[in-house]
Short mmCIF file of C-alpha atoms and ligand atoms in Angstrom, two decimals:
data_model
loop_
_atom_site.label_atom_id
_atom_site.label_comp_id
_atom_site.label_asym_id
_atom_site.label_seq_id
_atom_site.Cartn_x
_atom_site.Cartn_y
_atom_site.Cartn_z
CA UNK P 1 -16.83 -51.01 11.73
CA UNK P 2 -14.40 -51.73 8.89
CA UNK P 3 -13.16 -48.99 6.54
CA UNK P 4 -15.76 -49.78 3.89
CA UNK P 5 -18.52 -49.18 6.43
CA UNK P 6 -16.91 -45.92 7.60
CA UNK P 7 -16.68 -44.77 3.96
CA UNK P 8 -20.33 -45.60 3.47
CA UNK P 9 -21.32 -43.48 6.47
CA UNK P 10 -19.05 -40.63 5.25
CA UNK P 11 -20.52 -40.69 1.73
CA UNK P 12 -24.07 -40.84 3.13
CA UNK P 13 -23.40 -37.70 5.20
CA UNK P 14 -22.09 -35.88 2.11
CA UNK P 15 -25.09 -36.99 0.09
CA UNK P 16 -27.43 -35.61 2.75
CA UNK P 17 -25.46 -32.32 2.95
CA UNK P 18 -24.67 -33.15 6.59
CA UNK P 19 -21.53 -31.60 8.03
CA UNK P 20 -18.44 -33.72 8.61
CA UNK P 21 -17.34 -32.83 12.14
CA UNK P 22 -13.86 -33.11 13.71
CA UNK P 23 -14.72 -36.30 15.61
CA UNK P 24 -16.25 -38.01 12.55
CA UNK P 25 -14.33 -40.60 10.57
CA UNK P 26 -13.02 -39.08 7.32
CA UNK P 27 -10.82 -40.32 4.46
CA UNK P 28 -7.17 -39.34 5.03
CA UNK P 29 -7.10 -37.52 1.67
CA UNK P 30 -10.17 -35.50 2.64
CA UNK P 31 -8.39 -34.45 5.84
CA UNK P 32 -5.17 -33.60 3.97
CA UNK P 33 -7.08 -31.63 1.31
CA UNK P 34 -8.78 -29.54 3.99
CA UNK P 35 -5.59 -28.98 5.99
CA UNK P 36 -3.95 -27.69 2.81
CA UNK P 37 -6.82 -25.37 1.83
CA UNK P 38 -7.85 -24.10 5.28
CA UNK P 39 -4.30 -23.43 6.47
CA UNK P 40 -3.46 -21.57 3.24
CA UNK P 41 -6.67 -19.62 3.61
CA UNK P 42 -5.56 -18.65 7.13
CA UNK P 43 -2.10 -17.65 5.86
CA UNK P 44 -3.80 -15.46 3.23
CA UNK P 45 -5.72 -13.58 5.91
CA UNK P 46 -2.60 -12.90 7.97
CA UNK P 47 -0.37 -11.94 5.03
CA UNK P 48 -3.27 -9.90 3.61
CA UNK P 49 -2.92 -7.55 6.60
CA UNK P 50 0.48 -6.38 5.33
CA UNK P 51 -0.34 -4.50 2.09
CA UNK P 52 -3.23 -2.69 3.78
CA UNK P 53 -1.36 -2.11 7.04
CA UNK P 54 1.18 -0.25 4.92
CA UNK P 55 -1.31 2.64 4.58
CA UNK P 56 -2.68 2.94 8.13
CA UNK P 57 -0.24 5.72 9.05
CA UNK P 58 -0.90 7.49 5.73
CA UNK P 59 -4.71 7.34 5.59
CA UNK P 60 -6.06 10.71 4.29
CA UNK P 61 -8.42 11.29 7.23
CA UNK P 62 -9.02 10.09 10.77
CA UNK P 63 -12.21 8.32 9.63
CA UNK P 64 -10.35 6.57 6.81
CA UNK P 65 -7.67 5.50 9.32
CA UNK P 66 -10.26 4.15 11.76
CA UNK P 67 -12.08 2.18 9.05
CA UNK P 68 -8.81 0.72 7.70
CA UNK P 69 -7.61 -0.15 11.21
CA UNK P 70 -10.87 -2.01 11.88
CA UNK P 71 -10.60 -3.90 8.59
CA UNK P 72 -6.98 -4.97 9.10
CA UNK P 73 -7.80 -6.07 12.65
CA UNK P 74 -10.70 -8.16 11.29
CA UNK P 75 -8.31 -9.97 8.92
CA UNK P 76 -6.19 -11.04 11.90
CA UNK P 77 -9.33 -12.47 13.51
CA UNK P 78 -10.21 -14.32 10.30
CA UNK P 79 -6.77 -15.89 10.34
CA UNK P 80 -7.36 -17.01 13.93
CA UNK P 81 -10.72 -18.65 13.13
CA UNK P 82 -9.19 -20.47 10.18
CA UNK P 83 -6.05 -21.66 12.00
CA UNK P 84 -8.36 -22.97 14.71
CA UNK P 85 -10.55 -24.71 12.12
CA UNK P 86 -7.42 -26.28 10.60
CA UNK P 87 -6.18 -27.41 14.05
CA UNK P 88 -9.44 -29.38 14.46
CA UNK P 89 -8.11 -31.55 11.58
CA UNK P 90 -5.05 -32.55 13.59
CA UNK P 91 -2.34 -30.13 12.48
CA UNK P 92 -0.62 -27.91 15.06
CA UNK P 93 -0.42 -24.12 14.86
CA UNK P 94 3.39 -24.34 14.94
CA UNK P 95 3.44 -26.72 11.97
CA UNK P 96 1.23 -24.36 9.93
CA UNK P 97 3.19 -21.24 10.88
CA UNK P 98 6.48 -22.99 10.14
CA UNK P 99 5.17 -23.93 6.67
CA UNK P 100 4.30 -20.28 6.02
CA UNK P 101 7.50 -18.78 7.47
CA UNK P 102 9.76 -21.16 5.53
CA UNK P 103 7.94 -20.39 2.27
CA UNK P 104 6.64 -23.99 1.96
CA UNK P 105 2.96 -23.05 2.27
CA UNK P 106 1.06 -20.90 -0.21
CA UNK P 107 -1.07 -17.87 0.52
CA UNK P 108 -3.21 -15.91 -1.92
CA UNK P 109 -1.18 -14.59 -4.85
CA UNK P 110 -2.99 -11.25 -4.65
CA UNK P 111 -1.04 -10.17 -1.57
CA UNK P 112 2.24 -10.21 -3.48
CA UNK P 113 1.33 -7.03 -5.34
CA UNK P 114 2.33 -3.62 -3.92
CA UNK P 115 -0.08 -0.96 -2.65
CA UNK P 116 1.34 2.09 -4.43
CA UNK P 117 -1.34 4.74 -3.75
CA UNK P 118 -4.29 5.26 -1.42
CA UNK P 119 -6.56 4.23 -4.31
CA UNK P 120 -5.09 0.73 -3.98
CA UNK P 121 -6.66 0.42 -0.53
CA UNK P 122 -10.06 1.16 -2.06
CA UNK P 123 -9.37 -1.27 -4.91
CA UNK P 124 -8.38 -4.02 -2.44
CA UNK P 125 -11.55 -3.60 -0.38
CA UNK P 126 -13.76 -3.35 -3.47
CA UNK P 127 -12.15 -5.97 -5.75
CA UNK P 128 -10.06 -8.29 -3.55
CA UNK P 129 -12.53 -8.51 -0.69
CA UNK P 130 -15.32 -8.63 -3.26
CA UNK P 131 -13.68 -11.67 -4.87
CA UNK P 132 -12.96 -13.19 -1.46
CA UNK P 133 -16.64 -12.82 -0.52
CA UNK P 134 -17.74 -14.53 -3.75
CA UNK P 135 -15.49 -17.47 -2.91
CA UNK P 136 -16.25 -17.51 0.80
CA UNK P 137 -20.04 -17.34 0.44
CA UNK P 138 -19.70 -20.55 -1.59
CA UNK P 139 -17.45 -22.03 1.13
CA UNK P 140 -20.16 -21.43 3.74
CA UNK P 141 -21.67 -24.58 2.22
CA UNK P 142 -18.45 -26.56 2.56
CA UNK P 143 -18.93 -30.07 3.94
CA UNK P 144 -16.47 -29.59 6.83
CA UNK P 145 -18.43 -28.12 9.77
CA UNK P 146 -15.77 -25.90 11.40
CA UNK P 147 -14.74 -24.44 8.00
CA UNK P 148 -18.32 -23.69 7.01
CA UNK P 149 -19.08 -22.04 10.36
CA UNK P 150 -15.89 -19.95 10.19
CA UNK P 151 -17.01 -18.78 6.75
CA UNK P 152 -20.41 -17.64 8.04
CA UNK P 153 -18.72 -15.35 10.58
CA UNK P 154 -16.05 -14.16 8.14
CA UNK P 155 -18.51 -13.33 5.36
CA UNK P 156 -20.42 -10.99 7.67
CA UNK P 157 -17.25 -8.97 8.29
CA UNK P 158 -16.08 -9.19 4.66
CA UNK P 159 -19.18 -7.35 3.48
CA UNK P 160 -18.09 -4.37 5.64
CA UNK P 161 -14.63 -4.65 4.05
CA UNK P 162 -16.04 -4.62 0.54
CA UNK P 163 -18.34 -1.66 1.33
CA UNK P 164 -15.52 0.41 2.80
CA UNK P 165 -13.36 -0.22 -0.26
CA UNK P 166 -16.17 0.59 -2.68
CA UNK P 167 -16.98 3.78 -0.75
CA UNK P 168 -13.36 4.86 -0.93
CA UNK P 169 -12.96 4.17 -4.66
CA UNK P 170 -16.31 5.88 -5.37
CA UNK P 171 -15.06 8.99 -3.57
CA UNK P 172 -12.04 9.05 -5.89
CA UNK P 173 -13.91 8.13 -9.07
CA UNK P 174 -16.32 11.05 -8.59
CA UNK P 175 -13.58 13.36 -7.27
CA UNK P 176 -11.09 15.57 -9.09
CA UNK P 177 -9.61 14.42 -12.42
CA UNK P 178 -6.41 13.47 -10.56
CA UNK P 179 -8.40 11.37 -8.07
CA UNK P 180 -10.31 9.65 -10.89
CA UNK P 181 -6.99 8.92 -12.61
CA UNK P 182 -5.71 7.33 -9.36
CA UNK P 183 -8.82 5.12 -9.19
CA UNK P 184 -8.36 4.05 -12.84
CA UNK P 185 -4.65 3.37 -12.26
CA UNK P 186 -5.50 1.14 -9.27
CA UNK P 187 -8.17 -0.71 -11.31
CA UNK P 188 -5.64 -1.25 -14.11
CA UNK P 189 -3.14 -2.84 -11.69
CA UNK P 190 -5.53 -4.90 -9.56
CA UNK P 191 -8.04 -6.24 -12.13
CA UNK P 192 -6.18 -9.26 -13.49
CA UNK P 193 -4.40 -10.21 -10.20
CA UNK P 194 -7.90 -10.24 -8.62
CA UNK P 195 -9.15 -12.68 -11.29
CA UNK P 196 -6.20 -14.93 -10.38
CA UNK P 197 -7.53 -15.16 -6.78
CA UNK P 198 -10.15 -17.68 -7.93
CA UNK P 199 -7.37 -20.11 -8.84
CA UNK P 200 -6.08 -21.50 -12.14
CA UNK P 201 -8.51 -22.29 -14.94
CA UNK P 202 -10.59 -25.42 -14.28
CA UNK P 203 -8.66 -27.23 -17.02
CA UNK P 204 -5.49 -26.79 -14.91
CA UNK P 205 -6.91 -27.22 -11.40
CA UNK P 206 -5.60 -30.47 -9.89
CA UNK P 207 -7.60 -30.13 -6.65
CA UNK P 208 -11.02 -29.16 -7.96
CA UNK P 209 -12.24 -32.64 -8.84
CA UNK P 210 -11.84 -33.91 -5.28
CA UNK P 211 -12.98 -30.59 -3.82
CA UNK P 212 -16.26 -30.86 -5.73
CA UNK P 213 -16.66 -34.59 -5.02
CA UNK P 214 -16.20 -33.99 -1.30
CA UNK P 215 -18.38 -30.83 -1.43
CA UNK P 216 -15.53 -28.71 -0.07
CA UNK P 217 -15.91 -26.46 -3.10
CA UNK P 218 -19.45 -26.12 -4.41
CA UNK P 219 -18.51 -24.24 -7.60
CA UNK P 220 -15.45 -24.27 -9.81
CA UNK P 221 -12.74 -21.60 -10.10
CA UNK P 222 -14.01 -20.53 -13.54
CA UNK P 223 -17.66 -20.37 -12.46
CA UNK P 224 -16.81 -18.03 -9.57
CA UNK P 225 -14.48 -15.94 -11.75
CA UNK P 226 -17.24 -15.52 -14.33
CA UNK P 227 -19.76 -14.47 -11.68
CA UNK P 228 -17.28 -11.95 -10.27
CA UNK P 229 -16.69 -10.37 -13.69
CA UNK P 230 -20.41 -10.22 -14.46
CA UNK P 231 -21.09 -8.43 -11.18
CA UNK P 232 -18.06 -6.11 -11.12
CA UNK P 233 -18.22 -4.77 -14.69
CA UNK P 234 -21.51 -3.06 -13.84
CA UNK P 235 -19.87 -1.35 -10.85
CA UNK P 236 -16.95 -0.20 -13.01
CA UNK P 237 -19.38 1.32 -15.50
CA UNK P 238 -21.28 3.10 -12.69
CA UNK P 239 -17.97 4.58 -11.48
CA UNK P 240 -17.20 5.85 -14.98
CA UNK P 241 -14.00 3.79 -15.06
CA UNK P 242 -12.83 1.29 -17.68
CA UNK P 243 -12.06 -2.41 -17.25
CA UNK P 244 -8.46 -2.85 -18.51
CA UNK P 245 -9.46 -5.62 -20.94
CA UNK P 246 -10.08 -4.73 -24.60
CA UNK P 247 -11.67 -8.17 -25.22
CA UNK P 248 -14.37 -7.65 -22.56
CA UNK P 249 -17.71 -8.08 -24.34
CA UNK P 250 -21.25 -8.98 -23.26
CA UNK P 251 -22.24 -12.40 -24.58
CA UNK P 252 -26.04 -12.49 -24.88
CA UNK P 253 -26.12 -16.23 -25.44
CA UNK P 254 -24.31 -17.03 -22.19
CA UNK P 255 -25.78 -14.02 -20.34
CA UNK P 256 -22.31 -13.09 -19.17
CA UNK P 257 -19.16 -11.29 -20.27
CA UNK P 258 -16.48 -12.79 -22.45
CA UNK P 259 -13.16 -11.60 -21.05
CA UNK P 260 -9.40 -12.13 -21.37
CA UNK P 261 -7.83 -14.73 -19.12
CA UNK P 262 -5.19 -13.49 -16.68
CA UNK P 263 -1.53 -14.13 -17.53
CA UNK P 264 -1.23 -17.65 -16.09
CA UNK P 265 2.56 -17.61 -16.44
CA UNK P 266 2.61 -14.54 -14.18
CA UNK P 267 0.29 -16.40 -11.78
CA UNK P 268 2.56 -19.47 -11.68
CA UNK P 269 5.57 -17.24 -11.17
CA UNK P 270 3.94 -15.39 -8.27
CA UNK P 271 2.87 -18.56 -6.48
CA UNK P 272 6.37 -19.95 -6.98
CA UNK P 273 7.61 -17.03 -4.87
CA UNK P 274 8.81 -14.67 -7.61
CA UNK P 275 6.12 -11.99 -7.33
CA UNK P 276 6.93 -8.30 -6.70
CA UNK P 277 6.41 -8.53 -2.93
CA UNK P 278 6.80 -12.23 -2.02
CA UNK P 279 10.19 -11.80 -0.36
CA UNK P 280 9.09 -8.64 1.49
CA UNK P 281 5.90 -10.31 2.77
CA UNK P 282 7.77 -13.37 4.06
CA UNK P 283 10.45 -11.19 5.66
CA UNK P 284 7.74 -9.13 7.44
CA UNK P 285 6.03 -12.28 8.72
CA UNK P 286 9.33 -13.74 9.94
CA UNK P 287 10.26 -10.46 11.65
CA UNK P 288 6.85 -10.24 13.37
CA UNK P 289 7.14 -13.87 14.44
CA UNK P 290 10.54 -13.48 16.05
CA UNK P 291 9.62 -10.16 17.66
CA UNK P 292 6.50 -11.82 19.09
CA UNK P 293 8.42 -14.75 20.67
CA UNK P 294 8.33 -13.11 24.11
CA UNK P 295 4.51 -12.79 23.95
CA UNK P 296 4.14 -16.50 23.15
CA UNK P 297 6.57 -17.41 25.94
CA UNK P 298 4.66 -15.23 28.43
CA UNK P 299 1.31 -16.72 27.38
CA UNK P 300 2.70 -20.26 27.73
CA UNK P 301 4.18 -19.49 31.16
CA UNK P 302 0.86 -17.97 32.26
CA UNK P 303 -1.03 -20.99 30.92
CA UNK P 304 1.20 -23.40 32.88
CA UNK P 305 0.61 -21.52 36.11
CA UNK P 306 -3.18 -21.78 35.89
CA UNK P 307 -4.73 -24.44 38.15
CA UNK P 308 -6.08 -27.41 36.17
CA UNK P 309 -9.77 -26.69 35.56
CA UNK P 310 -11.97 -29.54 36.78
CA UNK P 311 -13.74 -31.19 33.90
CA UNK P 312 -17.18 -29.50 33.62
N1 3HC J 401 -2.87 -17.88 -4.78
C1 3HC J 401 -1.99 -18.82 -4.37
N2 3HC J 401 -2.12 -20.13 -4.68
C2 3HC J 401 -3.19 -20.48 -5.41
C3 3HC J 401 -4.16 -19.57 -5.85
C4 3HC J 401 -3.95 -18.21 -5.50
N3 3HC J 401 -4.79 -17.26 -5.90
N4 3HC J 401 -5.11 -20.23 -6.55
C5 3HC J 401 -4.73 -21.53 -6.55
N5 3HC J 401 -3.58 -21.66 -5.88
C6 3HC J 401 -2.83 -22.90 -5.71
C7 3HC J 401 -3.60 -23.92 -4.91
O1 3HC J 401 -3.36 -23.75 -3.52
C8 3HC J 401 -3.00 -25.20 -5.45
O2 3HC J 401 -1.71 -25.40 -4.90
P1 3HC J 401 -1.47 -26.49 -3.73
O3 3HC J 401 -2.06 -27.78 -4.25
O4 3HC J 401 0.02 -26.52 -3.54
O5 3HC J 401 -2.20 -25.96 -2.53
C9 3HC J 401 -2.76 -24.88 -6.93
O6 3HC J 401 -2.67 -23.46 -7.00
C10 3HC J 401 -3.82 -25.41 -7.85
O7 3HC J 401 -5.03 -24.72 -7.58
P2 3HC J 401 -6.41 -25.53 -7.41
O8 3HC J 401 -7.50 -24.75 -8.06
O9 3HC J 401 -6.23 -26.96 -7.85
O10 3HC J 401 -6.52 -25.51 -5.84
P3 3HC J 401 -7.82 -25.34 -4.92
O11 3HC J 401 -8.87 -26.33 -5.30
O12 3HC J 401 -7.33 -25.33 -3.55
O13 3HC J 401 -8.41 -23.89 -5.33
C11 3HC J 401 -8.56 -21.79 -4.16
C12 3HC J 401 -7.69 -22.71 -5.02
C13 3HC J 401 -9.74 -21.33 -5.02
C14 3HC J 401 -7.72 -20.58 -3.70
C15 3HC J 401 -9.08 -22.59 -2.97
O14 3HC J 401 -7.96 -23.12 -2.29
C16 3HC J 401 -9.91 -21.78 -2.01
O15 3HC J 401 -11.07 -21.52 -2.25
N6 3HC J 401 -9.29 -21.39 -0.89
C17 3HC J 401 -10.03 -20.71 0.16
C18 3HC J 401 -10.21 -19.24 -0.18
C19 3HC J 401 -8.90 -18.49 -0.07
O16 3HC J 401 -7.87 -19.01 0.27
N7 3HC J 401 -8.95 -17.22 -0.36
C20 3HC J 401 -7.73 -16.43 -0.31
C21 3HC J 401 -8.08 -15.06 -0.12
S1 3HC J 401 -8.40 -14.69 1.58
C22 3HC J 401 -8.59 -13.08 1.43
O17 3HC J 401 -8.69 -12.59 0.36
C23 3HC J 401 -8.68 -12.30 2.65
C24 3HC J 401 -9.65 -11.15 2.44
O18 3HC J 401 -10.15 -10.81 3.69
C25 3HC J 401 -8.95 -10.00 1.84
#
């Protein structure tokens, strides 16, 4: 078939909401778009383990430690699914890791903020994982089969993450005045960086048009951000806390909240590498990568020694 025919088959699959699978023909720009998004999603999962891992040794109880350990471990698994999904598009694991370790590839801006108190761990589970779920539930309907299927598995585990965070922040919000103040302080510091997770405003999103055309994204950055605010404000009110946005106001006509936009200059600065923790996060990933070289060498040596498996 000539390219025009391949394109016709590709478009017909999209129109029927059929998955595009690794062995299917796909436009080069579709492949590149997915490699960019899926690999950066994987990087976000792996780097996201660092701010939370920072509190494993300081969790206030054995139960809290166990729950946080399980969550952080899950994030590593999410990274693995997503790197594997990205590899099915023809990029190697080494290429992706090299892009992360050299600072060329992005990961979610949210992980460049510090976790200053135990309340931050609750805020991350509640807000950050809550925002991630909102985005990832939408991505379960992504047109690329391996990405969509990875999302189905990840969303199941994310709901545990969000619940554990919300439980922890609820404990503080209904605790002593000092605990409630810690919960409010964490909300103040994590609210706007969480809104940035959904990406720049639609008016400044260069990738959204193609993402929507190719059904990689099914909703826009602003639509998801709005839905997140609408849902989360009610939880904040239940907790007796205050959203750190004096312009937040219910808009009856749109059946949603009007709210202040995040500081997009701060966002651009963070994704350029100048956030509070960017350098620390990259240094930690590089240190872990070099310290893990012996494990990779051993696994490769073991792999070479295995007898070739007959084709099933
Ligand atoms: N952090 C870092 N970079 C971001 C960003 C963010 N929060 N939001 C957008 N960007 C980057 C984009 O990558 C793009 O840069 P690039 O072209 O060099 O890749 C640029 O800003 C413009 O943004 P667009 O809106 O045009 O880009 P996208 O269409 O890719 O939308 C996105 C951005 C919404 C993040 C989309 O890529 C996406 O849905 N990604 C998958 C979800 C994801 O990565 N989530 C990260 C969190 S994972 C997580 O939270 C783990 C949880 O378990 C805690």
